[in-house]
Coordinates of C-alpha atoms in Angstrom, one line a residue:
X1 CA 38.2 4.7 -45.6
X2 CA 34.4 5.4 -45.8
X3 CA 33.4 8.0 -43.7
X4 CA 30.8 7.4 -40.9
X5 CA 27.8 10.0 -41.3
X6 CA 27.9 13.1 -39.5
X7 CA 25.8 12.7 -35.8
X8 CA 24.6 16.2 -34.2
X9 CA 25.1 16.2 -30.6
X10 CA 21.8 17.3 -30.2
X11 CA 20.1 14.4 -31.6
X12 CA 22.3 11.8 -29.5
X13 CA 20.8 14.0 -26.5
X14 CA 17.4 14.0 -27.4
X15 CA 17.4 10.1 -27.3
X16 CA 19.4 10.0 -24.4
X17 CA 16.7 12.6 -22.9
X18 CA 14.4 10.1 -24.3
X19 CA 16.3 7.0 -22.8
X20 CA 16.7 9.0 -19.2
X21 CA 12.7 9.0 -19.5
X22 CA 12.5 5.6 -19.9
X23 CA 15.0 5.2 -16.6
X24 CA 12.7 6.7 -14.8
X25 CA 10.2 4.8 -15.9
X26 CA 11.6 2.3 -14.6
X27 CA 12.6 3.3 -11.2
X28 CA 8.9 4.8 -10.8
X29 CA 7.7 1.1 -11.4
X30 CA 10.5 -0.5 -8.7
X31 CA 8.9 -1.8 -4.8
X32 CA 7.3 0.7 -3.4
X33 CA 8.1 2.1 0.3
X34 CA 4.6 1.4 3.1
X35 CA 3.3 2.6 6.7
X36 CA 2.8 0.1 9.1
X37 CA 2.1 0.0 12.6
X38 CA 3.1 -3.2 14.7
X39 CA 0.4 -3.7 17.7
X40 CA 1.8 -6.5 19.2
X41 CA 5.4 -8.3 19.0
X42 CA 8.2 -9.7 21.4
X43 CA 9.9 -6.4 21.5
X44 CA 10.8 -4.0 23.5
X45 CA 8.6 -1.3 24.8
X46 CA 10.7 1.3 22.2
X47 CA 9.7 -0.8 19.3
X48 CA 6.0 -1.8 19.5
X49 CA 3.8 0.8 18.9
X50 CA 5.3 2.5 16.4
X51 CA 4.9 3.9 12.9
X52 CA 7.3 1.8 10.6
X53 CA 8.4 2.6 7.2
X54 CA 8.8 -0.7 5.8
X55 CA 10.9 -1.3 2.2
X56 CA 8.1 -3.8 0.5
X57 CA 11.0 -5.6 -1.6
X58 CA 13.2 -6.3 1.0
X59 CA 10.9 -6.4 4.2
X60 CA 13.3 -4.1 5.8
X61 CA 11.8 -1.7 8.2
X62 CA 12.7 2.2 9.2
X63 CA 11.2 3.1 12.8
X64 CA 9.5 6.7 12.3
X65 CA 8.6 6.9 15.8
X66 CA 5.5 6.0 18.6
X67 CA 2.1 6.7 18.4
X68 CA 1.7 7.9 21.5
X69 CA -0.9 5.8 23.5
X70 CA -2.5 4.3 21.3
X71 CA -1.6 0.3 21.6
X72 CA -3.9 -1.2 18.9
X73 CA -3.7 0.7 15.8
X74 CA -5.3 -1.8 13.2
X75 CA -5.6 0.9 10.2
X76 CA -3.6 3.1 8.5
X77 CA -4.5 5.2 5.2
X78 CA -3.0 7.8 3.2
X79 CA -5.6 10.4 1.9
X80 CA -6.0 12.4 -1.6
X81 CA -3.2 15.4 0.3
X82 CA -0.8 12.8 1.5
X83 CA -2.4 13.0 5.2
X84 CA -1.9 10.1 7.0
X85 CA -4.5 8.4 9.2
X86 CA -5.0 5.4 12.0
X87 CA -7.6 4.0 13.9
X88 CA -7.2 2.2 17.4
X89 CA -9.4 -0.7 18.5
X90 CA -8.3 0.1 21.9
X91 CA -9.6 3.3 22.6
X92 CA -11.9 3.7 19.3
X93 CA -9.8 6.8 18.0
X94 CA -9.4 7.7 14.3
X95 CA -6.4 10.1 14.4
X96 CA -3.9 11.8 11.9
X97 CA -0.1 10.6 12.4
X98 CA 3.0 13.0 11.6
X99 CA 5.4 11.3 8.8
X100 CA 8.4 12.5 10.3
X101 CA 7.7 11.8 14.1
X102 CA 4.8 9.1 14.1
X103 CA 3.2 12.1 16.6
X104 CA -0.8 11.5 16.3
X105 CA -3.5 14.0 16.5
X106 CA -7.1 12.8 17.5
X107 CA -9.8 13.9 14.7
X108 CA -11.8 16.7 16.6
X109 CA -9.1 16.9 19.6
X110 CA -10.8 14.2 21.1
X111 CA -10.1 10.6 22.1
X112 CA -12.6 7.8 21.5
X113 CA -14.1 10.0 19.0
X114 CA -15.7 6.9 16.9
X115 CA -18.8 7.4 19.5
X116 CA -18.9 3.8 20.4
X117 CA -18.5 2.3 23.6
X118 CA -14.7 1.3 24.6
X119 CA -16.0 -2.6 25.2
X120 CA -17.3 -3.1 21.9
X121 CA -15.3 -5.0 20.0
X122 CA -14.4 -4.0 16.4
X123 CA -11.2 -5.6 15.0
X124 CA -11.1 -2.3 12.2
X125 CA -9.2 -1.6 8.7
X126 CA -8.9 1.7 7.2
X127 CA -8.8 3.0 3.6
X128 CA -9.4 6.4 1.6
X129 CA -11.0 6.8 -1.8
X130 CA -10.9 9.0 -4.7
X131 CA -14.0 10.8 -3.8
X132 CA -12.0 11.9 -0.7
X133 CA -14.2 9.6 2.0
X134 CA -12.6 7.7 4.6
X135 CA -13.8 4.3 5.3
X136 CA -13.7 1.9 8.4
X137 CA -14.3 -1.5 8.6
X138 CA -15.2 -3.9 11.1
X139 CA -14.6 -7.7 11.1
X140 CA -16.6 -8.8 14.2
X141 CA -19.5 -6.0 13.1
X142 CA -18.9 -7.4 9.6
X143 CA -19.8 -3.5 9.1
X144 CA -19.0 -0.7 6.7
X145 CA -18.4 2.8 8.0
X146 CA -17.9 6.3 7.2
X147 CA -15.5 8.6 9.0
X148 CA -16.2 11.6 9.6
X149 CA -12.9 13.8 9.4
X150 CA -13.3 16.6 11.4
X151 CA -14.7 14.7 14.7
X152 CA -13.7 10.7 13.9
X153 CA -17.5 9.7 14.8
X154 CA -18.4 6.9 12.4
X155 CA -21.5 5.7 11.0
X156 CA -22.5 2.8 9.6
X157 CA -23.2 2.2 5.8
X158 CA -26.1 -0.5 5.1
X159 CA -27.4 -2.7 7.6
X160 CA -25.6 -4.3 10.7
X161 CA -23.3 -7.5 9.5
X162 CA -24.5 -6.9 5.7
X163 CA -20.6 -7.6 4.9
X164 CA -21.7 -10.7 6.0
X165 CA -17.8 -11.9 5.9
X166 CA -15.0 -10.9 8.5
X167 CA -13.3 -8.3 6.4
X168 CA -10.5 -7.4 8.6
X169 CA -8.9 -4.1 6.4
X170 CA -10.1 -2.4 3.0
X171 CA -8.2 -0.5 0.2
X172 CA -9.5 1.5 -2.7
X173 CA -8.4 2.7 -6.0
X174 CA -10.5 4.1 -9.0
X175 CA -13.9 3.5 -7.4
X176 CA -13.4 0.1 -6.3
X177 CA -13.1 -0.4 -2.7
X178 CA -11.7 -4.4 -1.6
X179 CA -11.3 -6.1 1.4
X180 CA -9.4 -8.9 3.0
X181 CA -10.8 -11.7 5.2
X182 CA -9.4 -12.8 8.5
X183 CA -7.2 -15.8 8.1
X184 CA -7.6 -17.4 11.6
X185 CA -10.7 -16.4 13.8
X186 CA -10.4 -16.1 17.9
X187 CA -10.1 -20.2 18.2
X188 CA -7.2 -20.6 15.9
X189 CA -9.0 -21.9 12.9
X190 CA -9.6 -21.0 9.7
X191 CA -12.0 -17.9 8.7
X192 CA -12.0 -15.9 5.4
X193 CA -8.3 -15.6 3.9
X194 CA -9.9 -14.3 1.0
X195 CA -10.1 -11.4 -1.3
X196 CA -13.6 -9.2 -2.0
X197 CA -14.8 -6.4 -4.0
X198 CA -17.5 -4.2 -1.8
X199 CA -19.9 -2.2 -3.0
X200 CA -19.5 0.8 -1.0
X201 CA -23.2 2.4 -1.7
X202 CA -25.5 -1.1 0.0
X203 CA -22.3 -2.3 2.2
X204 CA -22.5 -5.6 0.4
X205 CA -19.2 -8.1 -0.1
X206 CA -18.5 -10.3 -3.4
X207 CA -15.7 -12.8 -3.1
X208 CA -13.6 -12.8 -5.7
X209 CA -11.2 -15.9 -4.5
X210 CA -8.9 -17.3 -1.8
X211 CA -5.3 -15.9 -1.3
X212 CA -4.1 -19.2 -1.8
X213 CA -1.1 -21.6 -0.5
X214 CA 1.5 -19.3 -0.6
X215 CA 0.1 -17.4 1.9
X216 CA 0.8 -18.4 5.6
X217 CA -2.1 -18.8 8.2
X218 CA -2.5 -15.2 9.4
X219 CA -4.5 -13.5 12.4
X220 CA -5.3 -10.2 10.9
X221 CA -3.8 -8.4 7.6
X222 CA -3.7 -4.9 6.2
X223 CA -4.2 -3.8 2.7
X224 CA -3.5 -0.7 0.0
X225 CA -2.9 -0.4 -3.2
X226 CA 0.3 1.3 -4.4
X227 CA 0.5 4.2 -7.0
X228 CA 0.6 1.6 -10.0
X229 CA -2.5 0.1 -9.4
X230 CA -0.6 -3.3 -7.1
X231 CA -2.1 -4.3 -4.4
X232 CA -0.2 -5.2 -0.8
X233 CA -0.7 -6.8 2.0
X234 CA 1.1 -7.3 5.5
X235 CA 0.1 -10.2 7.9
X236 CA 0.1 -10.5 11.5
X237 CA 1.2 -14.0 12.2
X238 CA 1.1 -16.2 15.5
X239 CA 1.6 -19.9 16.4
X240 CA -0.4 -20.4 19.8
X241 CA -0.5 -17.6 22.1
X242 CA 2.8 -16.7 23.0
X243 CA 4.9 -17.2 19.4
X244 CA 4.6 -13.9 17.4
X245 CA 5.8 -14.9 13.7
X246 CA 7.7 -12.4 11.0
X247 CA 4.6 -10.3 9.4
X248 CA 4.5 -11.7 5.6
X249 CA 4.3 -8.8 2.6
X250 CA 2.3 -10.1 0.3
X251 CA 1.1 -9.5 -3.7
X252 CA -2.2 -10.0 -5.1
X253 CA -4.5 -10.2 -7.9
X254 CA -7.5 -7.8 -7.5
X255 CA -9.2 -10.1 -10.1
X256 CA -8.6 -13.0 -8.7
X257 CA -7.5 -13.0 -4.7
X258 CA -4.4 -15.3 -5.7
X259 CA -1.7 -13.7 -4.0
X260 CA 2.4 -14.0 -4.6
X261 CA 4.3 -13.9 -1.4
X262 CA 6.9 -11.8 -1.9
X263 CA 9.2 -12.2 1.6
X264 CA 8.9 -11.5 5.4
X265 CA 9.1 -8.5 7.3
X266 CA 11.7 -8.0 10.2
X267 CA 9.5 -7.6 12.5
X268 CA 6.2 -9.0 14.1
X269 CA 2.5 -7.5 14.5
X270 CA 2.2 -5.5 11.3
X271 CA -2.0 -5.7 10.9
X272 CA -2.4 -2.2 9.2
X273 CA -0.4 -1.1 5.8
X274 CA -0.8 2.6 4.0
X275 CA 1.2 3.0 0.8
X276 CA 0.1 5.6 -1.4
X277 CA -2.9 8.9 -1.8
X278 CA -5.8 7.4 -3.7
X279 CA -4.8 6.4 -7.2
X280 CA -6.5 5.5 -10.2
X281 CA -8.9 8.4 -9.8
X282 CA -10.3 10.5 -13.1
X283 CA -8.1 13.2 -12.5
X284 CA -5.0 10.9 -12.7
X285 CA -6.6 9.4 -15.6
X286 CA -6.8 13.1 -17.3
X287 CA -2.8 13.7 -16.2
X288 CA -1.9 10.6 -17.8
X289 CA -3.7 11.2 -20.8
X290 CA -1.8 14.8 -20.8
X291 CA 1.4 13.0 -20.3
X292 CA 3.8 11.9 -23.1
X293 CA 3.9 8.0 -23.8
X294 CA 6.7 6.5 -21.7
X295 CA 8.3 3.1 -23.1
X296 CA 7.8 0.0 -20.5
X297 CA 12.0 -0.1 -19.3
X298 CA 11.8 -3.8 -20.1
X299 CA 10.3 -3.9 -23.6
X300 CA 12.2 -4.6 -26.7
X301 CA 11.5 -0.9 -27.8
X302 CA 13.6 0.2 -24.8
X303 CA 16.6 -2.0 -25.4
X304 CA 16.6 -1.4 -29.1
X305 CA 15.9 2.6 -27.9
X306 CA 19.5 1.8 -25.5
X307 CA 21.2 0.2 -28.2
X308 CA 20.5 3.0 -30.4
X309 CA 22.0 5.6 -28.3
X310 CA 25.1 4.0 -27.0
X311 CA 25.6 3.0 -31.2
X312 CA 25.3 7.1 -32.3
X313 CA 27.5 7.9 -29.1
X314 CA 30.1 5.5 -29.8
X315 CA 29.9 7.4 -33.3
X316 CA 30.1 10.7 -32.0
X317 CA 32.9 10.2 -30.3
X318 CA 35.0 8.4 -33.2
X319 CA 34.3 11.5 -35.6
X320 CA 35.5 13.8 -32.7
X321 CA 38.6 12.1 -32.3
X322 CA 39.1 11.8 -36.3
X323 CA 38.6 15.7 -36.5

């Protein structure tokens, strides 16, 4: 009988190393976890109002916990040290939120610190960039802001309504900041269910396209991009004025504004979504170019990589048992 060459154990675990690499990989690329807030639904008292951890694949949501009084929170960001952060319409607040509790902290100790009046209506989204900024928007100002982080006062970028589109939330990654219209204005009928790319320095809006048929006729929406560069949104749905709909998690092109739908939440009122820190930022384009290659889990290179492994295993083992 010939005899099957001689396999080191260590080189079958340096491939499997190599193959547990490409595992995680994999896992790193699965459906990311987001923050949302619901500010409205047919629920009870104990569930509206509260931070949500909501499973983007599944729609499946976690309750964290309430945040406090505030009753309108219509954005949520996560900044460059994981801090998360929320604005209320309702009392014009921008305010940090514990993960574990949902317990929020006004900016500067102070509520209504955004240093506008309480009756002017805003209808805001909240993002955070690379260059550690926080950024508000406006629909009905059709205004760009700047937040300050130690007192929550804002100030506007550009002129008044230079937006010149109802952009009802904003997400950034590498420089980029884009924004997503309101799908159904105050009378029910269409607005702007469309994706643009801002430019942050003049406060100016470029559409790049509509979200397209998959998506259903929304009120407001939130957006973030996730640590791979995707881009999410949640919806806050409504038939008439009393029928609060499943919030819809949806996928979209940053290039295009098509967007995938990918399922429905379990809940109702989701208008604000926070997924990830800042990504796509020069320093994580410096740890990536420190980092060793990783193999894409579904590429032919992986399974051959697999194959491989199992192949000088199954080897291993018949030498052992032959010895």
């Amino acid at each position: 009988m010939n005899k099957l060459p001689k396999v080191s154990m260590s080189r079958v675990a340096r491939i499997a190393s190599a193959l547990a690499l490409t595992g995680a990989a994999m896992l790193a690329h699965g459906e990311p976890m987001g923050y949302a807030i619901n500010s409205r639904g047919n629920l009870t008292d104990d569930q509206m109002h509260v931070l949500w951890q909501i499973d983007l694949a599944t729609g499946s949501s976690r309750r964290i916990g309430k945040v406090g009084n505030f009753i309108d929170v219509e954005g949520l960001a996560i900044g460059a040290d994981g801090t998360l952060y929320g604005a209320d319409d309702s009392s014009k607040t921008v305010f940090t939120i514990n993960l574990n509790s949902g317990f929020p902290s006004a900016l500067g100790g102070v509520i209504s610190n955004m240093g506008v009046p309480l009756g002017q209506a805003l209808d805001v989204g909240l993002t955070a960039t690379c260059d550690d900024q926080l950024l508000l928007v406006s629909d009905v100002e059709r205004s760009l802001f700047r937040v300050d982080r130690a007192s929550g006062q804002i100030s506007r970028i550009g002129s008044a309504g230079s937006l010149a589109a109802p952009i009802t939330d904003i997400a950034a990654r590498a420089g980029e900041l884009y924004g997503i219209g309101e799908g159904l204005d105050g009378s029910g009928r269409a607005a702007s269910p469309d994706l643009y790319r801002i430019d942050i320095e003049t406060a100016t809006a470029t559409r790049i396209g509509a979200l397209g048929p998959q998506v259903a006729p929304y009120a407001n929406a939130g957006l973030a991009f996730d640590d791979q560069g995707r881009l999410w949104a949640v919806t806050d749905r409504r038939q008439g004025d009393n029928l609060d709909l499943p919030s819809q998690i949806i996928q979209i092109d940053p290039e295009t504004g098509a967007a995938l739908a990918v399922r429905d939440a379990d809940l109702v009122g989701f208008e604000s979504l926070a997924i990830a820190p800042p990504s796509g930022c020069a320093d994580d384009e410096q740890a990536n170019a420190d980092a060793p290659p990783a193999i894409p889990a579904s590429s032919p290179w992986s399974l051959a990589l697999m194959a491989l492994v199992l192949l000088l295993a199954g080897r291993w083992t018949l030498l052992r048992t032959q010895r």
